[in-house]
Amino acid sequence: MGHLEVNLLSGTHYADLMKRLEKSAASEAGFPERLTILRKERSMTQQGLADAVGLGISQVKRYEAGTSQPTLDVIRNLAQALRVSADELLFGAGERGPDEELRLQFEAVSRFTSEEKHVVKSLLEGMILQHEARRWAER
């Protein structure tokens, strides 16, 4: 018979691993899944979230099932109740903001003077226009 190798994780390590996996899943999931994951990370029930936002529990269930979409006011209230930004609630990783390849450069640019930022902004706008013109020409 072959042998079975078992890798046991301590409770603390397992909990840390699960939190990392949940964060990864939340960033790659759609709105209904992110809403559910974020609610559970905060140990909130659907009823608790509904009460915090001023909704009925059936509406929270519809949002989490993906059968209904919240209004902007509700998104704002959900984000406040979950203590996250609306962007974190609505967008997955890579859907908003610079990709990892450019993140460090944008962080460095944020420390530039106003004049230096203006130069970088002008350069980027020119590059974006050139790119869009090329895309339109290829159609």
mmCIF file with all atom_site columns, C-alpha atoms in Angstrom:
data_model
loop_
_atom_site.group_PDB
_atom_site.id
_atom_site.type_symbol
_atom_site.label_atom_id
_atom_site.label_alt_id
_atom_site.label_comp_id
_atom_site.label_asym_id
_atom_site.label_entity_id
_atom_site.label_seq_id
_atom_site.pdbx_PDB_ins_code
_atom_site.Cartn_x
_atom_site.Cartn_y
_atom_site.Cartn_z
_atom_site.occupancy
_atom_site.B_iso_or_equiv
_atom_site.pdbx_formal_charge
_atom_site.auth_seq_id
_atom_site.auth_comp_id
_atom_site.auth_asym_id
_atom_site.auth_atom_id
_atom_site.pdbx_PDB_model_num
ATOM 1   C CA . MET A 1 1   ? 0.000   0.000  0.000   1.00 0.00 ? 1   MET A CA 1
ATOM 2   C CA . GLY A 1 2   ? 1.112   3.575  -0.638  1.00 0.00 ? 2   GLY A CA 1
ATOM 3   C CA . HIS A 1 3   ? 1.371   6.021  2.185   1.00 0.00 ? 3   HIS A CA 1
ATOM 4   C CA . LEU A 1 4   ? -0.634  9.156  2.726   1.00 0.00 ? 4   LEU A CA 1
ATOM 5   C CA . GLU A 1 5   ? 1.195   12.325 3.683   1.00 0.00 ? 5   GLU A CA 1
ATOM 6   C CA . VAL A 1 6   ? -0.736  14.678 5.915   1.00 0.00 ? 6   VAL A CA 1
ATOM 7   C CA . ASN A 1 7   ? 0.204   18.309 6.422   1.00 0.00 ? 7   ASN A CA 1
ATOM 8   C CA . LEU A 1 8   ? -1.251  19.603 9.654   1.00 0.00 ? 8   LEU A CA 1
ATOM 9   C CA . LEU A 1 9   ? -1.557  23.331 10.185  1.00 0.00 ? 9   LEU A CA 1
ATOM 10  C CA . SER A 1 10  ? -1.957  24.833 13.607  1.00 0.00 ? 10  SER A CA 1
ATOM 11  C CA . GLY A 1 11  ? -5.218  26.653 14.214  1.00 0.00 ? 11  GLY A CA 1
ATOM 12  C CA . THR A 1 12  ? -3.514  30.059 13.964  1.00 0.00 ? 12  THR A CA 1
ATOM 13  C CA . HIS A 1 13  ? -1.768  29.238 10.696  1.00 0.00 ? 13  HIS A CA 1
ATOM 14  C CA . TYR A 1 14  ? -4.944  27.778 9.249   1.00 0.00 ? 14  TYR A CA 1
ATOM 15  C CA . ALA A 1 15  ? -6.943  30.884 10.193  1.00 0.00 ? 15  ALA A CA 1
ATOM 16  C CA . ASP A 1 16  ? -4.310  33.146 8.596   1.00 0.00 ? 16  ASP A CA 1
ATOM 17  C CA . LEU A 1 17  ? -4.307  31.029 5.450   1.00 0.00 ? 17  LEU A CA 1
ATOM 18  C CA . MET A 1 18  ? -8.094  31.136 5.215   1.00 0.00 ? 18  MET A CA 1
ATOM 19  C CA . LYS A 1 19  ? -8.129  34.934 5.653   1.00 0.00 ? 19  LYS A CA 1
ATOM 20  C CA . ARG A 1 20  ? -5.606  35.319 2.827   1.00 0.00 ? 20  ARG A CA 1
ATOM 21  C CA . LEU A 1 21  ? -7.629  33.001 0.593   1.00 0.00 ? 21  LEU A CA 1
ATOM 22  C CA . GLU A 1 22  ? -10.833 34.914 1.384   1.00 0.00 ? 22  GLU A CA 1
ATOM 23  C CA . LYS A 1 23  ? -9.167  38.254 0.562   1.00 0.00 ? 23  LYS A CA 1
ATOM 24  C CA . SER A 1 24  ? -7.887  36.811 -2.702  1.00 0.00 ? 24  SER A CA 1
ATOM 25  C CA . ALA A 1 25  ? -11.323 35.406 -3.504  1.00 0.00 ? 25  ALA A CA 1
ATOM 26  C CA . ALA A 1 26  ? -12.984 38.725 -2.630  1.00 0.00 ? 26  ALA A CA 1
ATOM 27  C CA . SER A 1 27  ? -10.726 40.674 -4.953  1.00 0.00 ? 27  SER A CA 1
ATOM 28  C CA . GLU A 1 28  ? -11.378 38.303 -7.869  1.00 0.00 ? 28  GLU A CA 1
ATOM 29  C CA . ALA A 1 29  ? -15.104 37.709 -7.292  1.00 0.00 ? 29  ALA A CA 1
ATOM 30  C CA . GLY A 1 30  ? -18.071 39.620 -8.638  1.00 0.00 ? 30  GLY A CA 1
ATOM 31  C CA . PHE A 1 31  ? -20.108 42.078 -6.566  1.00 0.00 ? 31  PHE A CA 1
ATOM 32  C CA . PRO A 1 32  ? -22.453 39.467 -5.017  1.00 0.00 ? 32  PRO A CA 1
ATOM 33  C CA . GLU A 1 33  ? -19.547 37.292 -3.894  1.00 0.00 ? 33  GLU A CA 1
ATOM 34  C CA . ARG A 1 34  ? -17.510 40.262 -2.618  1.00 0.00 ? 34  ARG A CA 1
ATOM 35  C CA . LEU A 1 35  ? -20.510 41.503 -0.633  1.00 0.00 ? 35  LEU A CA 1
ATOM 36  C CA . THR A 1 36  ? -20.976 38.074 0.959   1.00 0.00 ? 36  THR A CA 1
ATOM 37  C CA . ILE A 1 37  ? -17.264 37.622 1.730   1.00 0.00 ? 37  ILE A CA 1
ATOM 38  C CA . LEU A 1 38  ? -16.895 41.106 3.210   1.00 0.00 ? 38  LEU A CA 1
ATOM 39  C CA . ARG A 1 39  ? -20.037 40.658 5.336   1.00 0.00 ? 39  ARG A CA 1
ATOM 40  C CA . LYS A 1 40  ? -18.808 37.316 6.678   1.00 0.00 ? 40  LYS A CA 1
ATOM 41  C CA . GLU A 1 41  ? -15.294 38.694 7.347   1.00 0.00 ? 41  GLU A CA 1
ATOM 42  C CA . ARG A 1 42  ? -16.952 41.206 9.661   1.00 0.00 ? 42  ARG A CA 1
ATOM 43  C CA . SER A 1 43  ? -18.991 38.461 11.344  1.00 0.00 ? 43  SER A CA 1
ATOM 44  C CA . MET A 1 44  ? -22.223 40.093 10.225  1.00 0.00 ? 44  MET A CA 1
ATOM 45  C CA . THR A 1 45  ? -25.397 38.213 9.483   1.00 0.00 ? 45  THR A CA 1
ATOM 46  C CA . GLN A 1 46  ? -27.540 39.165 6.520   1.00 0.00 ? 46  GLN A CA 1
ATOM 47  C CA . GLN A 1 47  ? -30.043 40.583 9.008   1.00 0.00 ? 47  GLN A CA 1
ATOM 48  C CA . GLY A 1 48  ? -27.304 42.581 10.739  1.00 0.00 ? 48  GLY A CA 1
ATOM 49  C CA . LEU A 1 49  ? -26.155 44.087 7.439   1.00 0.00 ? 49  LEU A CA 1
ATOM 50  C CA . ALA A 1 50  ? -29.748 44.805 6.422   1.00 0.00 ? 50  ALA A CA 1
ATOM 51  C CA . ASP A 1 51  ? -30.352 46.614 9.734   1.00 0.00 ? 51  ASP A CA 1
ATOM 52  C CA . ALA A 1 52  ? -27.100 48.593 9.432   1.00 0.00 ? 52  ALA A CA 1
ATOM 53  C CA . VAL A 1 53  ? -28.014 49.763 5.930   1.00 0.00 ? 53  VAL A CA 1
ATOM 54  C CA . GLY A 1 54  ? -31.753 50.225 6.491   1.00 0.00 ? 54  GLY A CA 1
ATOM 55  C CA . LEU A 1 55  ? -32.872 47.456 4.141   1.00 0.00 ? 55  LEU A CA 1
ATOM 56  C CA . GLY A 1 56  ? -34.997 44.372 4.439   1.00 0.00 ? 56  GLY A CA 1
ATOM 57  C CA . ILE A 1 57  ? -33.159 41.068 4.728   1.00 0.00 ? 57  ILE A CA 1
ATOM 58  C CA . SER A 1 58  ? -34.751 39.854 1.475   1.00 0.00 ? 58  SER A CA 1
ATOM 59  C CA . GLN A 1 59  ? -33.052 42.708 -0.396  1.00 0.00 ? 59  GLN A CA 1
ATOM 60  C CA . VAL A 1 60  ? -29.620 41.804 1.038   1.00 0.00 ? 60  VAL A CA 1
ATOM 61  C CA . LYS A 1 61  ? -30.276 38.184 -0.016  1.00 0.00 ? 61  LYS A CA 1
ATOM 62  C CA . ARG A 1 62  ? -31.066 39.358 -3.562  1.00 0.00 ? 62  ARG A CA 1
ATOM 63  C CA . TYR A 1 63  ? -27.831 41.393 -3.710  1.00 0.00 ? 63  TYR A CA 1
ATOM 64  C CA . GLU A 1 64  ? -25.782 38.422 -2.511  1.00 0.00 ? 64  GLU A CA 1
ATOM 65  C CA . ALA A 1 65  ? -27.558 36.098 -4.966  1.00 0.00 ? 65  ALA A CA 1
ATOM 66  C CA . GLY A 1 66  ? -26.900 38.518 -7.821  1.00 0.00 ? 66  GLY A CA 1
ATOM 67  C CA . THR A 1 67  ? -30.580 38.847 -8.699  1.00 0.00 ? 67  THR A CA 1
ATOM 68  C CA . SER A 1 68  ? -30.752 42.548 -7.831  1.00 0.00 ? 68  SER A CA 1
ATOM 69  C CA . GLN A 1 69  ? -28.382 45.506 -8.127  1.00 0.00 ? 69  GLN A CA 1
ATOM 70  C CA . PRO A 1 70  ? -28.170 48.190 -5.429  1.00 0.00 ? 70  PRO A CA 1
ATOM 71  C CA . THR A 1 71  ? -28.594 51.895 -6.108  1.00 0.00 ? 71  THR A CA 1
ATOM 72  C CA . LEU A 1 72  ? -25.666 54.265 -5.604  1.00 0.00 ? 72  LEU A CA 1
ATOM 73  C CA . ASP A 1 73  ? -27.060 55.327 -2.224  1.00 0.00 ? 73  ASP A CA 1
ATOM 74  C CA . VAL A 1 74  ? -27.268 51.696 -1.108  1.00 0.00 ? 74  VAL A CA 1
ATOM 75  C CA . ILE A 1 75  ? -23.719 50.997 -2.348  1.00 0.00 ? 75  ILE A CA 1
ATOM 76  C CA . ARG A 1 76  ? -22.521 53.954 -0.287  1.00 0.00 ? 76  ARG A CA 1
ATOM 77  C CA . ASN A 1 77  ? -24.379 52.676 2.787   1.00 0.00 ? 77  ASN A CA 1
ATOM 78  C CA . LEU A 1 78  ? -23.123 49.104 2.274   1.00 0.00 ? 78  LEU A CA 1
ATOM 79  C CA . ALA A 1 79  ? -19.539 50.335 1.982   1.00 0.00 ? 79  ALA A CA 1
ATOM 80  C CA . GLN A 1 80  ? -19.900 52.372 5.177   1.00 0.00 ? 80  GLN A CA 1
ATOM 81  C CA . ALA A 1 81  ? -21.483 49.471 7.077   1.00 0.00 ? 81  ALA A CA 1
ATOM 82  C CA . LEU A 1 82  ? -18.717 47.095 5.895   1.00 0.00 ? 82  LEU A CA 1
ATOM 83  C CA . ARG A 1 83  ? -15.986 49.716 6.500   1.00 0.00 ? 83  ARG A CA 1
ATOM 84  C CA . VAL A 1 84  ? -14.583 49.481 2.962   1.00 0.00 ? 84  VAL A CA 1
ATOM 85  C CA . SER A 1 85  ? -14.426 51.834 0.016   1.00 0.00 ? 85  SER A CA 1
ATOM 86  C CA . ALA A 1 86  ? -17.102 51.606 -2.645  1.00 0.00 ? 86  ALA A CA 1
ATOM 87  C CA . ASP A 1 87  ? -14.306 50.662 -5.070  1.00 0.00 ? 87  ASP A CA 1
ATOM 88  C CA . GLU A 1 88  ? -13.348 47.668 -2.926  1.00 0.00 ? 88  GLU A CA 1
ATOM 89  C CA . LEU A 1 89  ? -16.983 46.594 -2.833  1.00 0.00 ? 89  LEU A CA 1
ATOM 90  C CA . LEU A 1 90  ? -17.580 47.033 -6.567  1.00 0.00 ? 90  LEU A CA 1
ATOM 91  C CA . PHE A 1 91  ? -14.297 46.233 -8.279  1.00 0.00 ? 91  PHE A CA 1
ATOM 92  C CA . GLY A 1 92  ? -12.035 43.205 -8.206  1.00 0.00 ? 92  GLY A CA 1
ATOM 93  C CA . ALA A 1 93  ? -8.260  43.222 -8.338  1.00 0.00 ? 93  ALA A CA 1
ATOM 94  C CA . GLY A 1 94  ? -7.015  44.740 -11.566 1.00 0.00 ? 94  GLY A CA 1
ATOM 95  C CA . GLU A 1 95  ? -10.396 46.214 -12.489 1.00 0.00 ? 95  GLU A CA 1
ATOM 96  C CA . ARG A 1 96  ? -9.557  49.583 -11.012 1.00 0.00 ? 96  ARG A CA 1
ATOM 97  C CA . GLY A 1 97  ? -6.307  51.434 -10.518 1.00 0.00 ? 97  GLY A CA 1
ATOM 98  C CA . PRO A 1 98  ? -2.892  50.828 -12.017 1.00 0.00 ? 98  PRO A CA 1
ATOM 99  C CA . ASP A 1 99  ? -1.698  47.292 -12.538 1.00 0.00 ? 99  ASP A CA 1
ATOM 100 C CA . GLU A 1 100 ? 1.100   45.963 -10.370 1.00 0.00 ? 100 GLU A CA 1
ATOM 101 C CA . GLU A 1 101 ? 3.671   46.733 -13.052 1.00 0.00 ? 101 GLU A CA 1
ATOM 102 C CA . LEU A 1 102 ? 3.005   50.490 -12.793 1.00 0.00 ? 102 LEU A CA 1
ATOM 103 C CA . ARG A 1 103 ? 1.955   50.829 -9.145  1.00 0.00 ? 103 ARG A CA 1
ATOM 104 C CA . LEU A 1 104 ? 5.423   51.755 -7.851  1.00 0.00 ? 104 LEU A CA 1
ATOM 105 C CA . GLN A 1 105 ? 5.880   54.384 -10.550 1.00 0.00 ? 105 GLN A CA 1
ATOM 106 C CA . PHE A 1 106 ? 2.525   55.982 -9.720  1.00 0.00 ? 106 PHE A CA 1
ATOM 107 C CA . GLU A 1 107 ? 3.376   55.980 -6.025  1.00 0.00 ? 107 GLU A CA 1
ATOM 108 C CA . ALA A 1 108 ? 6.654   57.768 -6.836  1.00 0.00 ? 108 ALA A CA 1
ATOM 109 C CA . VAL A 1 109 ? 4.847   60.306 -9.043  1.00 0.00 ? 109 VAL A CA 1
ATOM 110 C CA . SER A 1 110 ? 2.445   61.078 -6.190  1.00 0.00 ? 110 SER A CA 1
ATOM 111 C CA . ARG A 1 111 ? 5.409   62.624 -4.335  1.00 0.00 ? 111 ARG A CA 1
ATOM 112 C CA . PHE A 1 112 ? 6.359   64.935 -7.237  1.00 0.00 ? 112 PHE A CA 1
ATOM 113 C CA . THR A 1 113 ? 5.868   68.698 -7.137  1.00 0.00 ? 113 THR A CA 1
ATOM 114 C CA . SER A 1 114 ? 2.808   70.152 -8.859  1.00 0.00 ? 114 SER A CA 1
ATOM 115 C CA . GLU A 1 115 ? 4.894   71.161 -11.878 1.00 0.00 ? 115 GLU A CA 1
ATOM 116 C CA . GLU A 1 116 ? 6.454   67.699 -12.197 1.00 0.00 ? 116 GLU A CA 1
ATOM 117 C CA . LYS A 1 117 ? 3.014   66.062 -11.912 1.00 0.00 ? 117 LYS A CA 1
ATOM 118 C CA . HIS A 1 118 ? 1.732   68.338 -14.679 1.00 0.00 ? 118 HIS A CA 1
ATOM 119 C CA . VAL A 1 119 ? 4.584   67.220 -16.984 1.00 0.00 ? 119 VAL A CA 1
ATOM 120 C CA . VAL A 1 120 ? 3.892   63.528 -16.248 1.00 0.00 ? 120 VAL A CA 1
ATOM 121 C CA . LYS A 1 121 ? 0.147   64.038 -16.762 1.00 0.00 ? 121 LYS A CA 1
ATOM 122 C CA . SER A 1 122 ? 0.744   65.764 -20.124 1.00 0.00 ? 122 SER A CA 1
ATOM 123 C CA . LEU A 1 123 ? 3.067   62.981 -21.225 1.00 0.00 ? 123 LEU A CA 1
ATOM 124 C CA . LEU A 1 124 ? 0.566   60.285 -20.234 1.00 0.00 ? 124 LEU A CA 1
ATOM 125 C CA . GLU A 1 125 ? -2.311  62.076 -21.945 1.00 0.00 ? 125 GLU A CA 1
ATOM 126 C CA . GLY A 1 126 ? -0.261  62.300 -25.154 1.00 0.00 ? 126 GLY A CA 1
ATOM 127 C CA . MET A 1 127 ? 0.626   58.608 -24.996 1.00 0.00 ? 127 MET A CA 1
ATOM 128 C CA . ILE A 1 128 ? -3.009  57.642 -24.334 1.00 0.00 ? 128 ILE A CA 1
ATOM 129 C CA . LEU A 1 129 ? -4.247  59.756 -27.254 1.00 0.00 ? 129 LEU A CA 1
ATOM 130 C CA . GLN A 1 130 ? -1.619  58.227 -29.524 1.00 0.00 ? 130 GLN A CA 1
ATOM 131 C CA . HIS A 1 131 ? -2.627  54.724 -28.413 1.00 0.00 ? 131 HIS A CA 1
ATOM 132 C CA . GLU A 1 132 ? -6.350  55.417 -28.944 1.00 0.00 ? 132 GLU A CA 1
ATOM 133 C CA . ALA A 1 133 ? -5.688  56.935 -32.392 1.00 0.00 ? 133 ALA A CA 1
ATOM 134 C CA . ARG A 1 134 ? -3.730  53.825 -33.374 1.00 0.00 ? 134 ARG A CA 1
ATOM 135 C CA . ARG A 1 135 ? -6.541  51.575 -32.132 1.00 0.00 ? 135 ARG A CA 1
ATOM 136 C CA . TRP A 1 136 ? -9.131  53.509 -34.126 1.00 0.00 ? 136 TRP A CA 1
ATOM 137 C CA . ALA A 1 137 ? -6.965  53.404 -37.248 1.00 0.00 ? 137 ALA A CA 1
ATOM 138 C CA . GLU A 1 138 ? -6.670  49.599 -36.981 1.00 0.00 ? 138 GLU A CA 1
ATOM 139 C CA . ARG A 1 139 ? -10.451 49.099 -37.036 1.00 0.00 ? 139 ARG A CA 1
#
